[in-house]
XYZ file of C-alpha atoms in Angstrom:
354
model
C 0.000 0.000 0.000
C 1.363 3.409 -0.913
C 1.785 5.975 1.834
C 0.169 9.403 1.353
C 3.663 10.872 0.934
C 4.645 8.329 -1.733
C 1.425 8.921 -3.637
C 1.885 12.672 -3.416
C 5.474 12.523 -4.691
C 4.341 10.238 -7.512
C 1.691 12.710 -8.705
C 4.048 15.680 -8.418
C 6.663 13.826 -10.461
C 4.242 12.769 -13.169
C 2.766 16.272 -13.515
C 6.277 17.683 -13.763
C 7.085 15.086 -16.414
C 4.006 16.196 -18.340
C 5.211 19.783 -18.310
C 8.570 18.684 -19.681
C 6.916 16.452 -22.277
C 4.866 19.207 -23.860
C 7.810 21.604 -23.695
C 9.947 19.148 -25.641
C 7.568 18.787 -28.599
C 9.200 19.137 -31.994
C 8.230 21.940 -34.353
C 6.610 19.369 -36.632
C 3.820 18.909 -34.102
C 3.321 22.515 -33.106
C 1.581 25.704 -34.022
C 4.908 27.511 -34.087
C 5.595 27.881 -30.352
C 7.142 24.534 -29.460
C 3.814 23.295 -28.101
C 1.100 21.147 -29.686
C -1.593 23.050 -31.560
C -4.050 22.268 -28.740
C -2.089 24.502 -26.339
C -3.633 27.788 -27.463
C -7.142 26.403 -27.013
C -6.214 25.081 -23.557
C -4.934 28.533 -22.628
C -8.344 29.989 -23.509
C -10.315 27.263 -21.735
C -8.293 27.772 -18.570
C -9.136 31.476 -18.421
C -12.838 30.776 -19.016
C -12.887 28.221 -16.194
C -11.097 30.635 -13.863
C -13.641 33.378 -14.535
C -16.648 31.069 -14.138
C -15.426 29.657 -10.822
C -14.689 33.109 -9.402
C -18.138 34.277 -10.528
C -19.646 31.375 -8.589
C -17.466 32.158 -5.577
C -18.804 35.708 -5.508
C -22.399 34.516 -5.878
C -22.020 32.255 -2.852
C -20.096 34.890 -0.871
C -22.945 37.340 -1.430
C -25.398 34.700 -0.219
C -23.194 34.202 2.834
C -23.175 37.936 3.511
C -26.975 38.042 3.273
C -27.299 35.126 5.693
C -24.899 36.788 8.116
C -26.817 40.072 7.903
C -30.030 38.204 8.689
C -28.392 36.423 11.615
C -26.965 39.528 13.305
C -30.267 41.356 12.763
C -32.167 38.547 14.515
C -29.844 36.068 16.280
C -31.641 32.740 16.678
C -30.696 29.100 16.321
C -32.394 29.074 12.911
C -30.581 32.131 11.542
C -27.262 30.861 12.923
C -27.815 27.492 11.256
C -28.633 29.261 7.974
C -25.472 31.373 8.191
C -23.372 28.301 8.879
C -24.878 26.488 5.889
C -24.216 29.523 3.697
C -20.562 29.407 4.775
C -20.338 25.719 3.862
C -21.971 26.430 0.495
C -19.589 29.309 -0.185
C -16.583 27.037 0.200
C -17.640 24.678 -2.594
C -16.757 26.903 -5.576
C -13.966 28.828 -3.872
C -11.926 25.751 -3.012
C -11.914 24.816 -6.694
C -10.135 28.122 -7.412
C -7.121 27.340 -5.245
C -5.427 25.667 -8.189
C -5.030 29.172 -9.688
C -2.502 30.076 -6.994
C 1.286 29.774 -6.680
C 2.389 31.491 -9.880
C 1.973 35.173 -9.001
C -1.472 35.618 -10.554
C -4.154 38.019 -9.301
C -4.917 35.942 -6.214
C -1.412 35.897 -4.747
C 0.883 38.329 -6.536
C 3.310 40.200 -4.287
C 1.800 43.642 -4.923
C -1.889 43.322 -4.082
C -2.887 39.653 -4.195
C -5.611 39.220 -1.533
C -5.219 35.486 -0.876
C -3.900 36.161 2.627
C -7.055 38.116 3.401
C -9.359 35.505 1.850
C -8.185 32.104 3.012
C -5.179 32.466 5.329
C -4.735 29.643 7.837
C -4.024 28.418 10.531
C -5.818 30.936 12.719
C -5.066 31.846 16.334
C -8.560 32.139 17.794
C -7.397 34.288 20.717
C -6.311 36.974 18.258
C -9.975 37.564 17.356
C -12.157 36.579 20.321
C -12.323 34.730 23.611
C -11.120 31.141 23.888
C -11.989 28.392 26.339
C -9.908 28.569 29.516
C -7.757 31.377 28.169
C -7.921 34.827 26.673
C -11.152 36.784 27.017
C -10.028 39.700 24.884
C -8.736 39.521 21.331
C -9.682 42.204 18.827
C -13.354 41.910 19.750
C -12.682 42.264 23.458
C -10.422 45.285 23.034
C -12.831 48.224 23.169
C -10.037 50.564 22.054
C -9.611 48.696 18.776
C -11.644 50.029 15.862
C -13.641 47.469 13.899
C -13.697 48.530 10.255
C -12.648 47.121 6.900
C -9.457 49.187 6.908
C -8.575 48.300 10.499
C -9.135 44.559 10.101
C -7.191 44.510 6.848
C -4.296 46.185 8.642
C -4.532 43.736 11.553
C -4.556 40.646 9.322
C -1.316 38.707 9.946
C 0.046 41.638 11.963
C 2.735 40.337 14.301
C 2.590 36.745 13.065
C 1.221 34.520 10.299
C -1.352 32.953 12.663
C -2.793 36.354 13.551
C -5.563 36.000 11.007
C -8.228 38.693 11.239
C -10.146 38.312 7.952
C -11.377 35.777 5.428
C -13.250 32.506 5.343
C -11.669 31.065 8.488
C -12.259 34.185 10.587
C -15.931 33.971 9.576
C -15.925 30.238 10.301
C -14.610 30.829 13.835
C -17.146 33.577 14.475
C -19.991 31.260 13.415
C -18.898 28.002 15.050
C -16.425 28.977 17.771
C -13.611 26.711 18.876
C -13.854 23.023 18.010
C -13.601 21.383 21.436
C -15.287 18.146 20.364
C -13.570 15.000 19.108
C -16.504 14.012 16.905
C -18.226 17.238 15.930
C -17.680 20.914 15.053
C -17.582 23.951 17.296
C -20.737 25.035 19.078
C -20.676 28.792 19.591
C -23.860 29.837 21.418
C -26.324 32.225 19.814
C -26.077 34.285 23.000
C -22.638 35.491 21.863
C -24.623 37.770 19.541
C -27.438 38.805 21.902
C -27.807 40.962 24.975
C -27.364 37.742 26.962
C -23.706 37.479 25.896
C -21.441 36.573 28.797
C -18.859 39.231 28.004
C -21.094 42.038 26.721
C -19.272 42.093 23.391
C -22.232 40.994 21.252
C -22.418 44.243 19.273
C -18.680 44.306 18.530
C -18.823 40.622 17.570
C -21.709 41.284 15.181
C -19.905 44.280 13.676
C -16.804 42.175 13.212
C -18.717 39.368 11.501
C -20.539 41.641 9.060
C -17.341 43.563 8.283
C -15.290 40.483 7.395
C -18.171 39.197 5.247
C -18.142 42.470 3.296
C -14.355 42.280 2.940
C -14.562 38.735 1.603
C -16.930 39.804 -1.170
C -14.740 42.794 -2.080
C -11.553 40.699 -2.208
C -13.181 38.061 -4.408
C -14.502 40.758 -6.731
C -10.974 42.137 -7.088
C -9.688 38.758 -8.247
C -12.658 38.096 -10.524
C -12.293 41.504 -12.190
C -8.647 40.769 -12.916
C -9.782 37.769 -14.999
C -12.654 39.538 -16.790
C -12.305 39.334 -20.560
C -12.099 42.432 -22.753
C -10.700 44.715 -20.022
C -7.544 46.610 -20.949
C -4.496 46.207 -18.721
C -5.943 43.594 -16.378
C -4.452 40.145 -15.813
C -6.695 38.496 -18.407
C -5.313 40.781 -21.096
C -1.795 39.756 -20.076
C -2.807 36.078 -20.037
C -4.212 36.351 -23.555
C -0.989 37.955 -24.795
C 1.569 35.458 -23.481
C 2.599 32.293 -25.326
C 0.746 29.038 -24.711
C 3.979 27.653 -23.278
C 4.152 30.414 -20.656
C 0.442 30.146 -19.862
C 0.411 26.383 -19.384
C 3.625 26.539 -17.386
C 1.831 28.849 -14.947
C -1.283 26.670 -14.861
C 0.670 23.493 -14.221
C 2.784 25.173 -11.553
C -0.449 25.821 -9.670
C -1.521 22.195 -10.113
C 1.808 20.788 -8.948
C 2.180 22.970 -5.845
C -1.450 22.608 -4.771
C -1.401 18.824 -5.147
C 1.925 18.450 -3.373
C 3.115 21.067 -0.925
C -0.243 22.617 -0.085
C -2.964 19.942 -0.007
C -0.784 16.866 0.385
C 1.696 18.460 2.768
C 0.515 21.507 4.694
C -3.112 20.417 4.957
C -3.100 16.632 5.017
C 0.291 15.347 6.180
C 0.784 18.018 8.851
C -2.552 17.221 10.485
C -1.960 13.469 10.281
C 1.524 13.812 11.799
C 0.476 16.050 14.689
C -2.958 14.583 15.406
C -3.957 18.068 16.544
C -7.385 19.453 15.616
C -5.765 22.892 15.360
C -3.950 21.659 12.251
C -7.168 20.924 10.380
C -7.807 23.339 7.546
C -11.459 23.975 8.502
C -11.301 22.873 12.117
C -14.149 24.982 13.525
C -16.817 23.655 11.156
C -15.361 20.165 10.600
C -15.467 20.825 6.854
C -11.876 19.729 6.214
C -12.886 16.724 4.130
C -14.631 19.053 1.654
C -11.482 21.173 1.468
C -9.564 18.102 0.319
C -12.215 17.032 -2.179
C -12.741 20.423 -3.798
C -9.033 21.233 -4.035
C -8.517 18.025 -6.010
C -11.642 18.724 -8.052
C -10.105 22.076 -8.982
C -6.962 20.303 -10.206
C -9.110 17.968 -12.256
C -11.056 20.901 -13.736
C -7.860 22.386 -15.118
C -6.511 19.038 -16.267
C -9.586 17.953 -18.247
C -10.757 21.461 -19.227
C -14.191 21.404 -17.615
C -15.936 23.231 -14.777
C -19.472 22.515 -13.538
C -21.030 25.639 -12.060
C -23.256 25.953 -9.007
C -26.273 26.212 -11.312
C -25.325 23.018 -13.152
C -24.031 24.804 -16.246
C -20.732 23.644 -17.707
C -17.739 25.499 -19.076
C -15.657 23.112 -21.123
C -13.065 23.024 -23.874
C -9.539 21.868 -24.523
C -7.775 20.872 -21.314
C -4.128 20.457 -20.439
C -4.780 16.730 -20.722
C -5.363 17.210 -24.457
C -2.092 19.082 -24.825
C -0.126 16.377 -23.035
C -1.933 13.649 -24.983
C -0.782 15.207 -28.247
C 2.806 14.663 -27.156
C 2.618 11.669 -24.788
C -0.725 9.809 -24.924
C 0.241 7.193 -22.346
C 1.460 9.850 -19.926
C -1.794 11.774 -20.291
C -3.812 8.626 -19.602
C -1.691 7.832 -16.555
C -2.145 11.304 -15.075
C -5.898 11.189 -15.689
C -6.061 7.878 -13.848
C -4.110 9.249 -10.890
C -6.125 12.476 -10.641
C -9.401 10.522 -10.750
C -8.094 8.111 -8.112
C -7.030 11.026 -5.892
C -10.529 12.485 -6.125
C -12.105 9.116 -5.349
C -9.890 8.671 -2.269
C -10.641 12.205 -1.063
C -14.368 11.530 -1.356
C -13.832 8.425 0.791
C -12.167 10.311 3.655
C -13.640 9.524 7.064
C -15.744 12.337 8.481
C -15.229 14.238 10.597
C -11.590 14.536 9.632
C -10.548 14.977 13.270
């Protein structure tokens, strides 16, 4: 039986081999760039999939914001449950976009990439709010600390990479609270948002929650707009202008790093090695298994050139698989088999992950 590490290294190696295979094509099989003729079409399909998945991410983030607004306006078990479900729903399309990272694109470029504000992790709960048997302050408990979009953006990762103040996981913590259970998620009481709150910080907590929800939507819109077609001087215009070789090199870099270092290493192997719930990617909601599944689904989307939207519509075209198959058919078939097997194994993960 292969270990997770062996399987991960195998997939990284075979994806890297695919990148080398298409780069080594002879001019006889190309459209003049050293790549198979399918490469230009794959470059276009990739951008269309990126845009569609970010559009869906914004749609679900707006639904999450609406559910959060309804919850803070009338905090009840029902509105809290609805807000939590909206958070879970919002993760489904966003996680499929993580394969667009790791090559300096709009999501994580050094100048203004907002990935650290959207999905940074792990999160030190005490930086935001009270924790069991420990701090009762955090940003929410500090009455001198302003709660605004600008202030929370400034505080995000201030003083340490675990000092996360914004994004999906900050919202997750504010909805579920700490995960203190071995077989279930966190169980933050509704009273944290009512006049019955034990610490009297219900209004600041509500302000914080609505502010980070608004920030999430704005950050996702920034990334989506960078991929919008027909806009001068945005990232999509640059993407359309580079060679297929450069474009697919970027796309496959994202696939390789997400499948290996990020999902296989930071998210899966680290948690398995430590056995600590704090090392789960979505530890407060116990949604970590979906993180694994949708990250791999995102890799598969790029590989096969197909994305199924939240409304059931499909964006499809030439995938990187088709480019590799033009040069090395057996290699393409082998990678497809491994990606499909990875997705099958992720879907079979025991739940809850902890």
